[in-house]
Short mmCIF file of C-alpha atoms in Angstrom, two decimals:
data_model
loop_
_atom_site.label_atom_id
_atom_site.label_comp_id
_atom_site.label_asym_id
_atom_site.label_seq_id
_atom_site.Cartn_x
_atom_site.Cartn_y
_atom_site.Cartn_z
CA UNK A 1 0.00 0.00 0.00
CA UNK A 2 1.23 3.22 -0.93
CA UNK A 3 1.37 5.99 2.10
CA UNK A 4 2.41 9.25 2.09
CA UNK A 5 4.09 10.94 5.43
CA UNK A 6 7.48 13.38 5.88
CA UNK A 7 10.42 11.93 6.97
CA UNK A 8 13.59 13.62 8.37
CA UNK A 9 16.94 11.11 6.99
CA UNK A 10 19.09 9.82 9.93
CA UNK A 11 21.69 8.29 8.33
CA UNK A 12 22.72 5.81 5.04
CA UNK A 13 24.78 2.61 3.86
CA UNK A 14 25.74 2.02 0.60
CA UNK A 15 24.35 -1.52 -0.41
CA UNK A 16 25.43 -3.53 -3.18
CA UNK A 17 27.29 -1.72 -6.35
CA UNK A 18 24.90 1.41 -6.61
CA UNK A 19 21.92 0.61 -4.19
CA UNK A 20 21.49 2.50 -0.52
CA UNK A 21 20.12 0.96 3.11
CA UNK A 22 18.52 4.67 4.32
CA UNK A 23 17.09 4.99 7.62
CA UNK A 24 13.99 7.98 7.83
CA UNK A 25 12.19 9.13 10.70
CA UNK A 26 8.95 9.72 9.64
CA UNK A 27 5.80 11.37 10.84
CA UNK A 28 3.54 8.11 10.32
CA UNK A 29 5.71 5.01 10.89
CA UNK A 30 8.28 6.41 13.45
CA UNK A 31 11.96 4.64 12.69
CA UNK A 32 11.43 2.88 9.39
CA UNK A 33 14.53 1.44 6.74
CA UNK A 34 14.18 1.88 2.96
CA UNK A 35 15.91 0.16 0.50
CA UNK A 36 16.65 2.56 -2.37
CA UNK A 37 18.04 0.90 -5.45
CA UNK A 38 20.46 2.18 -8.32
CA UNK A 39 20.65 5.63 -6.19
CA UNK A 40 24.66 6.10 -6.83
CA UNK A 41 23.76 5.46 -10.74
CA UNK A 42 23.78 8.65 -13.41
CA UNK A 43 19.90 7.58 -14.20
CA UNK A 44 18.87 7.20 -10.36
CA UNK A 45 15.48 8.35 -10.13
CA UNK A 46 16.53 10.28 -6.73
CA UNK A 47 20.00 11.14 -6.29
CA UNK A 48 21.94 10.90 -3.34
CA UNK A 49 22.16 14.43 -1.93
CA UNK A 50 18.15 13.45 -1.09
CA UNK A 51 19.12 10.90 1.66
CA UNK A 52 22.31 13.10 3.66
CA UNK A 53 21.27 13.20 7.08
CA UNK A 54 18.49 15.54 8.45
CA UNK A 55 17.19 16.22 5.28
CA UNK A 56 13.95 16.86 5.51
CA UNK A 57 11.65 14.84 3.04
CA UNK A 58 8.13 14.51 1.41
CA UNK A 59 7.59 10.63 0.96
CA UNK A 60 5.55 8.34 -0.80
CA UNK A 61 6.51 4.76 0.20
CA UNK A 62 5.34 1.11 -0.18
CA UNK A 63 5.14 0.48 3.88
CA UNK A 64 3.91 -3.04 5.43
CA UNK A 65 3.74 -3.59 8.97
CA UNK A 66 6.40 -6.16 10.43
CA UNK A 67 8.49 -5.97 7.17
CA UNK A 68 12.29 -4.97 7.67
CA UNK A 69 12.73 -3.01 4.66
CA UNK A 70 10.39 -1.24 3.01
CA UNK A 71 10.34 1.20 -0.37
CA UNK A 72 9.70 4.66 -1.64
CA UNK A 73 8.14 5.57 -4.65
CA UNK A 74 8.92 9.09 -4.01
CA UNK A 75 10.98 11.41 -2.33
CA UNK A 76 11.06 15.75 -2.46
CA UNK A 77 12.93 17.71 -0.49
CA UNK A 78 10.78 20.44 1.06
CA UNK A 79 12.84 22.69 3.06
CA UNK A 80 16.48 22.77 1.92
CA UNK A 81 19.08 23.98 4.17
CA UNK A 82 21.01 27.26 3.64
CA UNK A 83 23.16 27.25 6.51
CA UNK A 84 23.83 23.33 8.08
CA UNK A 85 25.61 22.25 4.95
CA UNK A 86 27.96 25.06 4.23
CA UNK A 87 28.96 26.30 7.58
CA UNK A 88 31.01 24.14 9.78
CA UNK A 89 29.43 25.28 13.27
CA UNK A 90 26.26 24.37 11.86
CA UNK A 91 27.25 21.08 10.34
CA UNK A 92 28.98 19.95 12.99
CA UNK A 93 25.85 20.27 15.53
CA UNK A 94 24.12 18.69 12.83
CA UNK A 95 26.57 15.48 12.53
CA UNK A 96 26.53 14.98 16.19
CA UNK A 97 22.59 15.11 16.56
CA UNK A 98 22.63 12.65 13.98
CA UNK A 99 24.87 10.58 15.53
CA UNK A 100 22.63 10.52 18.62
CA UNK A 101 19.40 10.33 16.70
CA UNK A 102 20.64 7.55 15.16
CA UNK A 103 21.06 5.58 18.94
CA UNK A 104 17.81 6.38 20.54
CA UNK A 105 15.08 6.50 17.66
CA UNK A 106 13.61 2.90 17.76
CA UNK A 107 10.08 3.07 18.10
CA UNK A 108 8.84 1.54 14.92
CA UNK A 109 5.42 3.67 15.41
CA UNK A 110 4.00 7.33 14.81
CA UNK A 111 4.68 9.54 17.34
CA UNK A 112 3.45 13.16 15.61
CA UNK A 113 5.08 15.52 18.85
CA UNK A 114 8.25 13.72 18.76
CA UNK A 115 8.65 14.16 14.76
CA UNK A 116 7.06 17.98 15.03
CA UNK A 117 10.15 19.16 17.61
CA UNK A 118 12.76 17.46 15.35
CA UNK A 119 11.67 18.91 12.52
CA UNK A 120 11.00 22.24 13.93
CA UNK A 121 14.52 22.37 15.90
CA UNK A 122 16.48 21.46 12.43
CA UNK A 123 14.56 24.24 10.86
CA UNK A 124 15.70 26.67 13.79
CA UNK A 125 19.07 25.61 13.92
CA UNK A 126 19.32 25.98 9.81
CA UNK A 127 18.22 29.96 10.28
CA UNK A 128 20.64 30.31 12.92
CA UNK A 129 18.87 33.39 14.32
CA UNK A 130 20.81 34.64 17.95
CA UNK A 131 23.13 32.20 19.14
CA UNK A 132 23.69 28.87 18.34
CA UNK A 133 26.59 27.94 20.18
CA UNK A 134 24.43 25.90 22.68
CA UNK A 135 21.70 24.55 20.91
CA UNK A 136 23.28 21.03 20.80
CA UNK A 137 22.99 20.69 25.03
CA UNK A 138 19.59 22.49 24.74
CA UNK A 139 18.49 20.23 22.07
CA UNK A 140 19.48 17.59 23.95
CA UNK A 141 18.03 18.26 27.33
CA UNK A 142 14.40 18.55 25.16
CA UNK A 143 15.04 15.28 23.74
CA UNK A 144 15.53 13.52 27.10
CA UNK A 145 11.59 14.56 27.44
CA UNK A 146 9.82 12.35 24.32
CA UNK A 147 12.75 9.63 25.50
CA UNK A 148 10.77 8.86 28.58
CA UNK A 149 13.85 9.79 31.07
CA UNK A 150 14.07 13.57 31.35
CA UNK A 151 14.90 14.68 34.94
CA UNK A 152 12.77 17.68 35.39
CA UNK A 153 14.71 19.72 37.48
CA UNK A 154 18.55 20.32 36.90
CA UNK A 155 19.40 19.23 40.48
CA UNK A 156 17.69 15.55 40.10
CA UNK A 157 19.72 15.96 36.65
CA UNK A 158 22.95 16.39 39.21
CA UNK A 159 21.83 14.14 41.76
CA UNK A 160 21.65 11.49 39.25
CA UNK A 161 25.22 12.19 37.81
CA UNK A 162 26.72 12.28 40.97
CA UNK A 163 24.77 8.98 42.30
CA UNK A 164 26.12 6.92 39.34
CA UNK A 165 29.95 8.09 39.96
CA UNK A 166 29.83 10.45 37.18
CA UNK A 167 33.65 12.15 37.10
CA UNK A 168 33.37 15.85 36.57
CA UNK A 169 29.78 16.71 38.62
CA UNK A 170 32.13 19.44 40.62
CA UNK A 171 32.42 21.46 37.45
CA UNK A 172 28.72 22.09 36.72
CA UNK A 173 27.32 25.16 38.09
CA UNK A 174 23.15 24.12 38.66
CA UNK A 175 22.10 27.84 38.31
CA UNK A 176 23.95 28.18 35.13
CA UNK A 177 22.83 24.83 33.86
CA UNK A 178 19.07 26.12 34.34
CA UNK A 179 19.33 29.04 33.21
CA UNK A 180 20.72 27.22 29.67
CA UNK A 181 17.65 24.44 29.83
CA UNK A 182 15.22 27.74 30.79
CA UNK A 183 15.76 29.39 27.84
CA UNK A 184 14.97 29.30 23.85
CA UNK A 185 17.23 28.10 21.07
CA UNK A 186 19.27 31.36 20.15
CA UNK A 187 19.13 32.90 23.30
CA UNK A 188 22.49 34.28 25.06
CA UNK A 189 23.03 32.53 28.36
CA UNK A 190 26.10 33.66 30.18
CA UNK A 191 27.90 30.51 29.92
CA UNK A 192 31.57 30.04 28.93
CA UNK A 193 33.33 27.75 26.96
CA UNK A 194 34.42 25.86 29.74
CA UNK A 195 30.90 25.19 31.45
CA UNK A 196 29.36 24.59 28.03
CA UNK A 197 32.30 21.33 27.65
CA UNK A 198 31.52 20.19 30.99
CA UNK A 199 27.40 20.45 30.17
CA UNK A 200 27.89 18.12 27.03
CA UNK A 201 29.57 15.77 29.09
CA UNK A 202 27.44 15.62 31.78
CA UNK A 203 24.37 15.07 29.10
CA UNK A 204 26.34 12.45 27.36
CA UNK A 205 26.92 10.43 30.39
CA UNK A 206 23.07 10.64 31.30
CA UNK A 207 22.13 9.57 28.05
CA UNK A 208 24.30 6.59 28.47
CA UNK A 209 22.45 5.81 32.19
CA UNK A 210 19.39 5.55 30.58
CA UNK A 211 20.20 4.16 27.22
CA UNK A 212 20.94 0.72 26.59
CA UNK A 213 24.21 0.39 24.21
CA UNK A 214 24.28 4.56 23.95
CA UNK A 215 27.83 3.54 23.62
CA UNK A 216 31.09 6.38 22.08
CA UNK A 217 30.01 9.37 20.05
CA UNK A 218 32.58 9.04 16.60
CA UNK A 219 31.65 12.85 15.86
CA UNK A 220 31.91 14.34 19.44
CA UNK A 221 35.66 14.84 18.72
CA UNK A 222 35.26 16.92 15.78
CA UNK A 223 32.31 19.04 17.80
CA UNK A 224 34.37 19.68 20.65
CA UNK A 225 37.30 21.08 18.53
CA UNK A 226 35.20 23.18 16.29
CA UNK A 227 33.09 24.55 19.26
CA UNK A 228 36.69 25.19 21.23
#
């Protein structure tokens, strides 16, 4: 049966001489894998730039329940980027999200609020309107929310850390830390570089308390030295 739903790309692997494995978050089916044939060929009906991560995508797909891999029929682009691709600030943020994204989307089922603040935070992070320099620990603080294990407060947040053996609780400030998770993306919070390192560490360890197999970030490297 064909269906029609938007989709935001988390990631891709090539398959066979010209064929791609691409895994889409989409509004109606939640974490679903297509398999897109003779994609890397010159006549590909949809070339590859469609499926880089976070694009954000109009679908028409041939979807069955309880079946591994499904298909598209089609695929449209209907917000391009301007700024994630082309700036390395930007893109970086965006690899890293992807990177996470790609460890704690599993739900095989529509969930309409979850795709609607994805697709809405991409958008805001593309226009890069105020300052972007912490949307990444803001973005993932929101997350932690539609995940099922967001703490609430930013002392239980602590409390947890510190419970578990976390290294590195000392160097979080609690009133700076709310103030960050208190405000918009964009906003200026009077955070340094320092305290915004020792935030994404803190987050990254709480993901990995409450996430089975949450495991190394490849890309965090390459955020933290662009961000430095």
């Amino acid at each position: 049966m064909l269906n029609k739903t938007k989709g935001i790309v988390i990631n891709y692997l090539k398959y066979r001489e010209s064929s791609l494995l691409v895994t889409i978050y989409t509004a109606e089916f939640g974490i679903s894998s297509y398999l897109e044939n003779g994609v890397r060929s010159a006549k590909a009906k949809h070339k590859i730039a469609l499926f880089q991560p976070l694009t954000l995508l109009e679908l028409e797909v041939y979807h069955k329940p309880g079946k591994g891999l499904h298909r598209i029929s089609e695929a449209k682009c209907y917000y391009p980027y301007r700024k994630i691709p082309f700036d390395i600030t930007y893109s970086s943020i965006a690899l890293f999200l992807t990177e996470v994204l790609g460890k704690v989307l599993r739900e095989e089922e529509a969930n309409p609020v979850l795709f609607d603040f994805l697709e809405e935070s991409f958008q805001i992070l593309d226009q890069g309107v105020g300052s972007m320099e912490n949307f990444h620990l803001q973005f993932l603080w929101k997350l932690s929310e539609f995940l099922g294990f967001h703490a609430g407060r930013v002392q239980e947040f602590v409390d947890q850390l510190r419970e578990a053996g976390v290294p590195g609780i000392s160097d979080l400030d609690p009133q700076a830390v709310q103030a960050l998770f208190d405000s918009d993306y964009g906003q200026v919070v009077g955070i340094n570089r320092v305290q915004r390192a020792a935030i994404l560490r803190a987050l990254i360890y709480y993901y990995g308390l409450h996430m089975e197999s949450f495991g190394d970030l490849r890309s965090l490297q390459v955020l933290q030295e662009v961000m430095s």
